[in-house]
Tab-separated table of C-alpha atoms in Angstrom:
chain	number	residue	atom	x	y	z
X	1	UNK	CA	23.729	7.555	-18.580
X	2	UNK	CA	23.992	7.509	-22.212
X	3	UNK	CA	22.387	10.304	-23.932
X	4	UNK	CA	19.151	9.486	-25.863
X	5	UNK	CA	19.068	5.665	-24.415
X	6	UNK	CA	16.553	4.575	-22.118
X	7	UNK	CA	18.116	3.548	-18.737
X	8	UNK	CA	17.246	0.040	-17.773
X	9	UNK	CA	16.350	1.313	-14.350
X	10	UNK	CA	13.074	2.700	-15.929
X	11	UNK	CA	12.084	-0.973	-16.766
X	12	UNK	CA	12.883	-1.860	-13.069
X	13	UNK	CA	10.399	1.085	-12.256
X	14	UNK	CA	7.684	-0.541	-14.593
X	15	UNK	CA	8.337	-3.826	-12.598
X	16	UNK	CA	7.903	-2.094	-9.210
X	17	UNK	CA	4.490	-0.671	-10.559
X	18	UNK	CA	3.338	-4.151	-11.502
X	19	UNK	CA	4.438	-5.613	-8.230
X	20	UNK	CA	2.539	-2.980	-6.316
X	21	UNK	CA	-0.377	-3.591	-8.566
X	22	UNK	CA	-0.493	-7.290	-7.946
X	23	UNK	CA	1.024	-7.840	-4.515
X	24	UNK	CA	-0.427	-4.818	-2.661
X	25	UNK	CA	-3.249	-3.468	-4.844
X	26	UNK	CA	-5.157	-6.771	-5.713
X	27	UNK	CA	-4.818	-8.069	-2.206
X	28	UNK	CA	-5.211	-4.844	-0.065
X	29	UNK	CA	-6.579	-1.735	-1.736
X	30	UNK	CA	-8.780	-3.173	-4.457
X	31	UNK	CA	-9.836	-6.296	-2.483
X	32	UNK	CA	-12.530	-4.355	-0.412
X	33	UNK	CA	-14.848	-4.516	-3.438
X	34	UNK	CA	-15.150	-8.288	-2.871
X	35	UNK	CA	-16.095	-7.985	0.834
X	36	UNK	CA	-19.871	-7.534	0.476
X	37	UNK	CA	-20.047	-10.390	-1.955
X	38	UNK	CA	-17.942	-12.609	0.197
X	39	UNK	CA	-20.258	-11.971	2.949
X	40	UNK	CA	-23.448	-12.508	1.069
X	41	UNK	CA	-22.726	-15.341	-1.158
X	42	UNK	CA	-20.881	-17.349	1.439
X	43	UNK	CA	-23.073	-16.546	4.276
X	44	UNK	CA	-20.153	-15.625	6.498
X	45	UNK	CA	-20.490	-13.641	9.764
X	46	UNK	CA	-19.020	-10.200	10.228
X	47	UNK	CA	-16.392	-11.798	12.381
X	48	UNK	CA	-15.540	-14.588	9.975
X	49	UNK	CA	-15.160	-12.020	7.286
X	50	UNK	CA	-12.758	-10.052	9.450
X	51	UNK	CA	-10.687	-13.011	9.670
X	52	UNK	CA	-9.522	-12.537	5.912
X	53	UNK	CA	-7.623	-9.207	6.495
X	54	UNK	CA	-6.507	-10.562	9.986
X	55	UNK	CA	-4.715	-13.503	8.416
X	56	UNK	CA	-3.429	-11.489	5.551
X	57	UNK	CA	-1.758	-9.001	7.766
X	58	UNK	CA	-0.588	-11.619	10.223
X	59	UNK	CA	1.357	-13.498	7.454
X	60	UNK	CA	2.486	-10.216	5.977
X	61	UNK	CA	4.212	-9.480	9.357
X	62	UNK	CA	5.813	-12.787	9.376
X	63	UNK	CA	7.037	-12.461	5.756
X	64	UNK	CA	8.458	-8.835	6.398
X	65	UNK	CA	10.356	-9.871	9.518
X	66	UNK	CA	12.032	-12.653	7.246
X	67	UNK	CA	12.681	-10.287	4.262
X	68	UNK	CA	16.356	-10.135	4.952
X	69	UNK	CA	16.950	-13.956	5.026
X	70	UNK	CA	14.581	-14.461	2.149
X	71	UNK	CA	16.173	-12.167	-0.322
X	72	UNK	CA	19.654	-13.062	0.765
X	73	UNK	CA	18.810	-16.815	-0.090
X	74	UNK	CA	16.846	-16.158	-3.157
X	75	UNK	CA	17.882	-12.722	-4.520
X	76	UNK	CA	15.439	-9.970	-5.452
X	77	UNK	CA	14.545	-11.315	-8.882
X	78	UNK	CA	13.514	-14.819	-7.809
X	79	UNK	CA	12.131	-13.584	-4.552
X	80	UNK	CA	9.616	-11.057	-6.101
X	81	UNK	CA	8.733	-13.671	-8.565
X	82	UNK	CA	7.896	-16.368	-6.044
X	83	UNK	CA	5.928	-13.704	-4.026
X	84	UNK	CA	3.831	-12.737	-6.934
X	85	UNK	CA	3.208	-16.588	-7.560
X	86	UNK	CA	2.063	-16.750	-3.959
X	87	UNK	CA	-0.678	-14.054	-4.880
X	88	UNK	CA	-1.749	-16.091	-7.814
X	89	UNK	CA	-2.166	-19.135	-5.600
X	90	UNK	CA	-4.016	-17.046	-3.141
X	91	UNK	CA	-6.696	-16.126	-5.828
X	92	UNK	CA	-6.917	-19.719	-6.907
X	93	UNK	CA	-7.933	-20.544	-3.410
X	94	UNK	CA	-10.364	-17.798	-3.149
X	95	UNK	CA	-11.864	-18.995	-6.495
X	96	UNK	CA	-12.110	-22.664	-5.372
X	97	UNK	CA	-13.247	-21.588	-1.845
X	98	UNK	CA	-16.996	-20.752	-2.233
X	99	UNK	CA	-18.729	-21.624	1.066
X	100	UNK	CA	-15.432	-22.758	2.786
X	101	UNK	CA	-14.059	-20.507	5.260
X	102	UNK	CA	-11.029	-22.649	5.760
X	103	UNK	CA	-9.997	-22.242	1.918
X	104	UNK	CA	-10.738	-18.427	2.367
X	105	UNK	CA	-8.307	-18.456	5.427
X	106	UNK	CA	-5.714	-20.312	3.401
X	107	UNK	CA	-6.025	-17.818	0.575
X	108	UNK	CA	-5.727	-14.863	2.975
X	109	UNK	CA	-2.476	-16.485	4.423
X	110	UNK	CA	-1.008	-16.956	0.956
X	111	UNK	CA	-2.020	-13.332	-0.043
X	112	UNK	CA	-0.207	-12.031	3.250
X	113	UNK	CA	3.043	-13.862	2.450
X	114	UNK	CA	3.034	-12.590	-1.022
X	115	UNK	CA	2.324	-9.002	0.071
X	116	UNK	CA	4.784	-9.117	2.781
X	117	UNK	CA	7.707	-10.463	0.563
X	118	UNK	CA	6.826	-8.665	-2.868
X	119	UNK	CA	5.575	-5.196	-2.275
X	120	UNK	CA	7.151	-2.002	-0.917
X	121	UNK	CA	10.276	-3.356	0.817
X	122	UNK	CA	11.852	-5.278	-2.305
X	123	UNK	CA	10.650	-2.507	-4.364
X	124	UNK	CA	12.365	0.162	-2.318
X	125	UNK	CA	15.666	-1.993	-2.300
X	126	UNK	CA	15.363	-2.191	-6.135
X	127	UNK	CA	15.022	1.552	-6.586
X	128	UNK	CA	18.040	2.115	-4.291
X	129	UNK	CA	20.075	-0.269	-6.335
X	130	UNK	CA	19.057	1.165	-9.716
X	131	UNK	CA	18.566	4.880	-8.987
X	132	UNK	CA	21.265	7.199	-7.607
X	133	UNK	CA	18.964	10.091	-8.081
X	134	UNK	CA	15.374	10.760	-8.200
X	135	UNK	CA	14.435	7.996	-5.857
X	136	UNK	CA	11.475	9.776	-4.252
X	137	UNK	CA	9.923	10.369	-7.600
X	138	UNK	CA	10.548	6.827	-8.750
X	139	UNK	CA	9.048	5.387	-5.502
X	140	UNK	CA	6.030	7.340	-6.110
X	141	UNK	CA	5.688	5.953	-9.615
X	142	UNK	CA	6.166	2.544	-8.326
X	143	UNK	CA	3.553	3.159	-5.594
X	144	UNK	CA	1.133	4.184	-7.913
X	145	UNK	CA	0.667	0.400	-8.961
X	146	UNK	CA	-1.691	-0.088	-6.035
X	147	UNK	CA	-3.752	2.877	-7.266
X	148	UNK	CA	-3.962	1.348	-10.729
X	149	UNK	CA	-5.392	-1.863	-9.093
X	150	UNK	CA	-8.120	0.306	-7.296
X	151	UNK	CA	-8.928	1.918	-10.456
X	152	UNK	CA	-9.178	-1.177	-12.678
X	153	UNK	CA	-10.624	-3.885	-10.265
X	154	UNK	CA	-13.981	-2.466	-8.791
X	155	UNK	CA	-15.973	-2.072	-11.875
X	156	UNK	CA	-14.463	-5.184	-13.554
X	157	UNK	CA	-15.037	-7.419	-10.408
X	158	UNK	CA	-18.568	-6.027	-9.827
X	159	UNK	CA	-19.454	-6.860	-13.454
X	160	UNK	CA	-17.983	-10.429	-13.271
X	161	UNK	CA	-19.529	-11.180	-9.935
X	162	UNK	CA	-23.035	-9.966	-10.844
X	163	UNK	CA	-22.970	-11.322	-14.406
X	164	UNK	CA	-20.810	-14.696	-13.984
X	165	UNK	CA	-19.939	-15.592	-10.546
X	166	UNK	CA	-17.661	-14.544	-7.546
X	167	UNK	CA	-15.276	-17.496	-8.270
X	168	UNK	CA	-14.848	-16.610	-11.808
X	169	UNK	CA	-13.740	-13.136	-10.855
X	170	UNK	CA	-11.172	-14.583	-8.344
X	171	UNK	CA	-9.877	-17.013	-10.894
X	172	UNK	CA	-9.627	-14.456	-13.743
X	173	UNK	CA	-7.586	-12.106	-11.249
X	174	UNK	CA	-5.365	-15.088	-10.316
X	175	UNK	CA	-4.777	-15.887	-14.092
X	176	UNK	CA	-3.730	-12.141	-14.637
X	177	UNK	CA	-1.282	-12.278	-11.573
X	178	UNK	CA	0.197	-15.361	-13.073
X	179	UNK	CA	1.077	-13.620	-16.407
X	180	UNK	CA	2.435	-10.768	-14.467
X	181	UNK	CA	4.693	-13.123	-12.513
X	182	UNK	CA	6.253	-14.227	-15.769
X	183	UNK	CA	6.862	-10.729	-16.957
X	184	UNK	CA	8.616	-9.924	-13.561
X	185	UNK	CA	10.958	-12.942	-13.887
X	186	UNK	CA	11.888	-11.998	-17.411
X	187	UNK	CA	12.632	-8.344	-16.745
X	188	UNK	CA	13.867	-7.780	-13.014
X	189	UNK	CA	17.533	-7.819	-12.456
X	190	UNK	CA	18.845	-7.428	-8.884
X	191	UNK	CA	21.324	-4.555	-9.604
X	192	UNK	CA	22.893	-2.607	-12.396
X	193	UNK	CA	26.179	-4.671	-12.375
X	194	UNK	CA	24.074	-7.718	-13.527
X	195	UNK	CA	23.933	-5.974	-16.917
X	196	UNK	CA	27.218	-4.207	-16.670
X	197	UNK	CA	25.625	-0.845	-16.098
X	198	UNK	CA	25.766	1.966	-13.617
X	199	UNK	CA	22.807	3.298	-11.446
X	200	UNK	CA	20.505	6.058	-13.091
X	201	UNK	CA	21.937	9.545	-12.495
X	202	UNK	CA	20.105	12.753	-13.402
X	203	UNK	CA	21.485	14.738	-16.222
X	204	UNK	CA	20.871	17.985	-14.289
X	205	UNK	CA	23.179	17.842	-11.171
X	206	UNK	CA	21.248	20.665	-9.351
X	207	UNK	CA	17.904	19.021	-9.799
X	208	UNK	CA	19.374	15.731	-8.686
X	209	UNK	CA	20.871	17.236	-5.563
X	210	UNK	CA	17.503	18.832	-4.641
X	211	UNK	CA	15.703	15.613	-5.083
X	212	UNK	CA	17.963	13.188	-3.178
X	213	UNK	CA	16.616	11.866	-0.063
X	214	UNK	CA	19.060	12.786	2.686
X	215	UNK	CA	18.447	11.510	6.142
X	216	UNK	CA	18.870	12.636	9.795
X	217	UNK	CA	17.222	10.609	12.738
X	218	UNK	CA	15.102	12.460	15.059
X	219	UNK	CA	15.334	12.079	19.005
X	220	UNK	CA	14.538	8.746	20.479
X	221	UNK	CA	11.040	10.031	21.537
X	222	UNK	CA	10.102	10.949	17.970
X	223	UNK	CA	11.577	7.683	16.463
X	224	UNK	CA	9.088	5.830	18.791
X	225	UNK	CA	6.342	8.264	17.604
X	226	UNK	CA	7.104	7.438	14.052
X	227	UNK	CA	6.595	3.651	14.814
X	228	UNK	CA	3.273	4.557	16.486
X	229	UNK	CA	2.304	6.748	13.424
X	230	UNK	CA	3.326	3.795	11.179
X	231	UNK	CA	1.069	1.473	13.326
X	232	UNK	CA	-1.992	3.913	12.862
X	233	UNK	CA	-1.428	4.277	9.183
X	234	UNK	CA	-1.442	0.348	9.064
X	235	UNK	CA	-4.757	0.447	10.669
X	236	UNK	CA	-6.145	3.170	8.404
X	237	UNK	CA	-4.693	1.806	5.226
X	238	UNK	CA	-4.870	-1.944	5.843
X	239	UNK	CA	-7.648	-2.908	8.196
X	240	UNK	CA	-10.459	-0.020	8.093
X	241	UNK	CA	-10.919	0.342	4.297
X	242	UNK	CA	-11.894	-3.539	3.983
X	243	UNK	CA	-15.056	-2.478	5.744
X	244	UNK	CA	-15.903	0.694	4.057
X	245	UNK	CA	-18.139	-1.007	1.346
X	246	UNK	CA	-20.022	-2.760	4.207
X	247	UNK	CA	-20.638	0.652	5.858
X	248	UNK	CA	-21.939	2.101	2.628
X	249	UNK	CA	-24.118	-0.824	2.158
X	250	UNK	CA	-25.481	-0.332	5.762
X	251	UNK	CA	-26.270	3.341	4.774
X	252	UNK	CA	-28.407	1.989	1.614
X	253	UNK	CA	-25.979	3.125	-1.095
X	254	UNK	CA	-26.245	1.058	-4.255
X	255	UNK	CA	-23.668	-1.174	-5.596
X	256	UNK	CA	-23.095	1.062	-8.707
X	257	UNK	CA	-22.451	4.167	-6.585
X	258	UNK	CA	-20.048	2.125	-4.225
X	259	UNK	CA	-18.066	0.690	-7.126
X	260	UNK	CA	-17.759	4.025	-8.709
X	261	UNK	CA	-16.474	5.485	-5.434
X	262	UNK	CA	-13.744	2.671	-5.435
X	263	UNK	CA	-12.964	3.504	-8.875
X	264	UNK	CA	-12.720	7.245	-7.927
X	265	UNK	CA	-10.431	6.334	-5.035
X	266	UNK	CA	-8.012	4.608	-7.489
X	267	UNK	CA	-7.771	7.767	-9.640
X	268	UNK	CA	-7.019	9.803	-6.373
X	269	UNK	CA	-4.364	7.316	-5.227
X	270	UNK	CA	-2.759	7.238	-8.635
X	271	UNK	CA	-2.555	11.003	-8.939
X	272	UNK	CA	-1.608	11.410	-5.191
X	273	UNK	CA	1.166	8.973	-5.445
X	274	UNK	CA	2.697	10.689	-8.462
X	275	UNK	CA	1.846	14.027	-6.708
X	276	UNK	CA	3.576	13.095	-3.492
X	277	UNK	CA	7.029	12.752	-5.114
X	278	UNK	CA	6.820	15.811	-7.305
X	279	UNK	CA	5.344	18.026	-4.322
X	280	UNK	CA	8.182	16.568	-1.872
X	281	UNK	CA	10.914	17.752	-4.485
X	282	UNK	CA	9.096	21.078	-4.900
X	283	UNK	CA	8.347	22.215	-1.422
X	284	UNK	CA	10.199	19.847	0.897
X	285	UNK	CA	9.287	16.933	3.042
X	286	UNK	CA	7.814	18.720	6.138
X	287	UNK	CA	5.337	20.749	4.319
X	288	UNK	CA	4.501	17.766	2.147
X	289	UNK	CA	3.657	15.727	4.974
X	290	UNK	CA	1.540	18.476	6.679
X	291	UNK	CA	-0.478	18.545	3.440
X	292	UNK	CA	-1.029	14.745	3.032
X	293	UNK	CA	-1.507	13.927	6.648
X	294	UNK	CA	-3.939	16.858	7.052
X	295	UNK	CA	-5.894	15.431	4.077
X	296	UNK	CA	-6.015	12.023	5.939
X	297	UNK	CA	-7.516	13.673	8.917
X	298	UNK	CA	-9.992	15.727	6.983
X	299	UNK	CA	-10.960	12.658	5.009
X	300	UNK	CA	-11.751	10.868	8.221
X	301	UNK	CA	-13.841	13.666	9.599
X	302	UNK	CA	-15.922	14.042	6.470
X	303	UNK	CA	-16.255	10.121	6.383
X	304	UNK	CA	-18.454	10.575	9.594
X	305	UNK	CA	-20.927	12.680	7.639
X	306	UNK	CA	-22.331	10.208	5.108
X	307	UNK	CA	-25.983	9.112	4.551
X	308	UNK	CA	-27.671	7.282	1.783
X	309	UNK	CA	-28.147	10.272	-0.329
X	310	UNK	CA	-24.862	12.084	0.226
X	311	UNK	CA	-22.992	11.194	-2.996
X	312	UNK	CA	-21.067	14.313	-3.025
X	313	UNK	CA	-19.922	13.841	0.444
X	314	UNK	CA	-18.938	10.266	-0.096
X	315	UNK	CA	-16.605	11.543	-3.175
X	316	UNK	CA	-15.311	14.318	-1.056
X	317	UNK	CA	-14.498	12.000	1.700
X	318	UNK	CA	-12.996	9.411	-0.709
X	319	UNK	CA	-10.824	12.070	-2.439
X	320	UNK	CA	-9.624	13.496	0.971
X	321	UNK	CA	-8.710	10.169	2.756
X	322	UNK	CA	-7.245	8.466	-0.275
X	323	UNK	CA	-4.974	11.515	-0.827
X	324	UNK	CA	-3.830	10.983	2.729
X	325	UNK	CA	-3.351	7.326	2.318
X	326	UNK	CA	-0.638	7.887	-0.192
X	327	UNK	CA	1.540	7.976	2.883
X	328	UNK	CA	0.763	4.246	3.531
X	329	UNK	CA	2.940	3.212	0.441
X	330	UNK	CA	5.362	5.744	-0.982
X	331	UNK	CA	5.295	7.793	2.231
X	332	UNK	CA	6.610	5.051	4.546
X	333	UNK	CA	9.703	4.532	2.344
X	334	UNK	CA	10.367	8.168	1.900
X	335	UNK	CA	9.992	8.726	5.766
X	336	UNK	CA	12.670	5.919	6.359
X	337	UNK	CA	15.098	7.689	4.118
X	338	UNK	CA	14.360	11.164	5.476
X	339	UNK	CA	14.461	10.024	9.130
X	340	UNK	CA	17.606	7.736	9.140
X	341	UNK	CA	21.105	7.528	7.964
X	342	UNK	CA	22.047	5.944	4.610
X	343	UNK	CA	23.428	3.121	6.544
X	344	UNK	CA	20.296	2.690	8.628
X	345	UNK	CA	17.886	2.914	5.851
X	346	UNK	CA	16.827	-0.740	5.337
X	347	UNK	CA	16.701	-1.201	8.953
X	348	UNK	CA	14.408	1.636	9.546
X	349	UNK	CA	12.368	0.758	6.497
X	350	UNK	CA	11.747	-2.595	7.774
X	351	UNK	CA	10.850	-1.498	11.110
X	352	UNK	CA	8.236	1.037	9.761
X	353	UNK	CA	6.715	-1.536	7.582
X	354	UNK	CA	6.530	-4.086	10.295
X	355	UNK	CA	4.856	-1.692	12.670
X	356	UNK	CA	2.423	-0.533	9.653
X	357	UNK	CA	1.539	-4.186	9.248
X	358	UNK	CA	1.018	-4.910	12.816
X	359	UNK	CA	-1.271	-1.948	12.839
X	360	UNK	CA	-3.357	-3.516	10.074
X	361	UNK	CA	-3.300	-6.946	11.777
X	362	UNK	CA	-4.322	-5.610	15.396
X	363	UNK	CA	-7.030	-3.516	13.943
X	364	UNK	CA	-8.343	-5.959	11.248
X	365	UNK	CA	-10.948	-7.592	13.451
X	366	UNK	CA	-11.830	-4.236	15.288
X	367	UNK	CA	-14.565	-3.297	12.709
X	368	UNK	CA	-16.242	-6.541	12.580
X	369	UNK	CA	-16.185	-6.550	16.516
X	370	UNK	CA	-17.555	-3.033	16.951
X	371	UNK	CA	-20.341	-3.733	14.349
X	372	UNK	CA	-21.378	-6.988	16.267
X	373	UNK	CA	-21.464	-4.853	19.464
X	374	UNK	CA	-23.044	-1.727	18.235
X	375	UNK	CA	-25.009	-2.949	15.136
X	376	UNK	CA	-23.163	-0.385	13.057
X	377	UNK	CA	-19.875	0.361	11.222
X	378	UNK	CA	-20.160	4.087	12.165
X	379	UNK	CA	-18.124	3.534	15.349
X	380	UNK	CA	-15.237	2.636	12.931
X	381	UNK	CA	-15.469	5.961	11.165
X	382	UNK	CA	-15.044	7.696	14.448
X	383	UNK	CA	-11.988	5.656	15.363
X	384	UNK	CA	-10.494	6.655	12.028
X	385	UNK	CA	-10.561	10.148	13.014
X	386	UNK	CA	-8.656	9.504	16.371
X	387	UNK	CA	-5.941	7.524	14.498
X	388	UNK	CA	-5.604	10.160	11.769
X	389	UNK	CA	-4.799	12.741	14.401
X	390	UNK	CA	-2.153	10.595	15.998
X	391	UNK	CA	-0.604	10.368	12.659
X	392	UNK	CA	-0.516	13.857	12.070
X	393	UNK	CA	1.089	14.582	15.341
X	394	UNK	CA	3.576	11.794	15.098
X	395	UNK	CA	4.854	12.563	11.613
X	396	UNK	CA	5.035	16.405	11.857
X	397	UNK	CA	6.794	16.107	15.170
X	398	UNK	CA	9.327	13.693	13.966
X	399	UNK	CA	10.218	15.859	10.870
X	400	UNK	CA	10.593	18.964	13.105
X	401	UNK	CA	12.825	17.058	15.529
X	402	UNK	CA	14.907	15.700	12.466
X	403	UNK	CA	15.521	19.266	11.311
X	404	UNK	CA	16.628	20.293	14.630
X	405	UNK	CA	19.051	17.396	14.906
X	406	UNK	CA	20.565	18.271	11.583
X	407	UNK	CA	21.484	21.783	12.474
């Protein structure tokens, strides 16, 4: 790279942040702030509300399965722009859909398509195209976009809903997404050759070699266990968080405290996603994943100890579980690189992402069903402990198997 000149790859990195903010953060991470208002204002049942994440995840799976054909036909630039426009259309339908479960379902379907086609899969491919070195760190920066959304949205949305209307909050968010789609189209280029450039390389060869994501596949059993782990991460990262706010309401926590905890979760996700890449480079992937999956399990356990007056425990649980949920975005892409050959990266990434989204889909109705059966969302907190334990076993076992295979 030219000394003293900013490589265009860093603008691609910025676009990755924006894509994760709109196509993942707005429709998954930060969307949970809307759930109590959707229930109260529209009068939907728990089961009807659970259809929103269910349809989002269903259409996300369909989109992820079709990513290879989609981007082959449209290219990365036009493909991610269209995906972002689908997110804008989704928020438009949410804004116009007050009282109509049909429009909410259409909106959730559009959001699922935009999420599946415009988030971590194309971002990972863009990073692979534009960065020969520091891929893990760049992916961690891109993944922080969803955390930025979780940081920005809760307080903003809560204020708009309570001072203007639910519809206005949805429409304002849709307008913001539309502007970002235009910026994405203007900045994204498929690969460095489009601008007669070479991929980014680190000026320090030793640091670059240390940070590269070399891969060795584990044994067949642990490959299957990684798919199971990604499935469980999907449940923990896509399905269960949408109902956290309903559980907090059930305990009697105030709207202000709930919004503050969601904003805090955004801060933790932001720091955690940057930290994952840095820690991965410093201590290696195995110990990094022990740290982050352990935090996920600890957060699930402390999440079972909440009551209306336990603000400290709420923030402790939020900090731990959101540190662990860093693996749901940047972690999965780095797992795919660490646990596959270079030639098998895209296939492994797609399989991990599809398994992750299927987990979110199949579990998306479970909290609502359990609440209808038991009268409480507490059973969902117990379920999170079991799922987190499976993730710890699957990921750490796969990394140990990979290390043995490489010897």
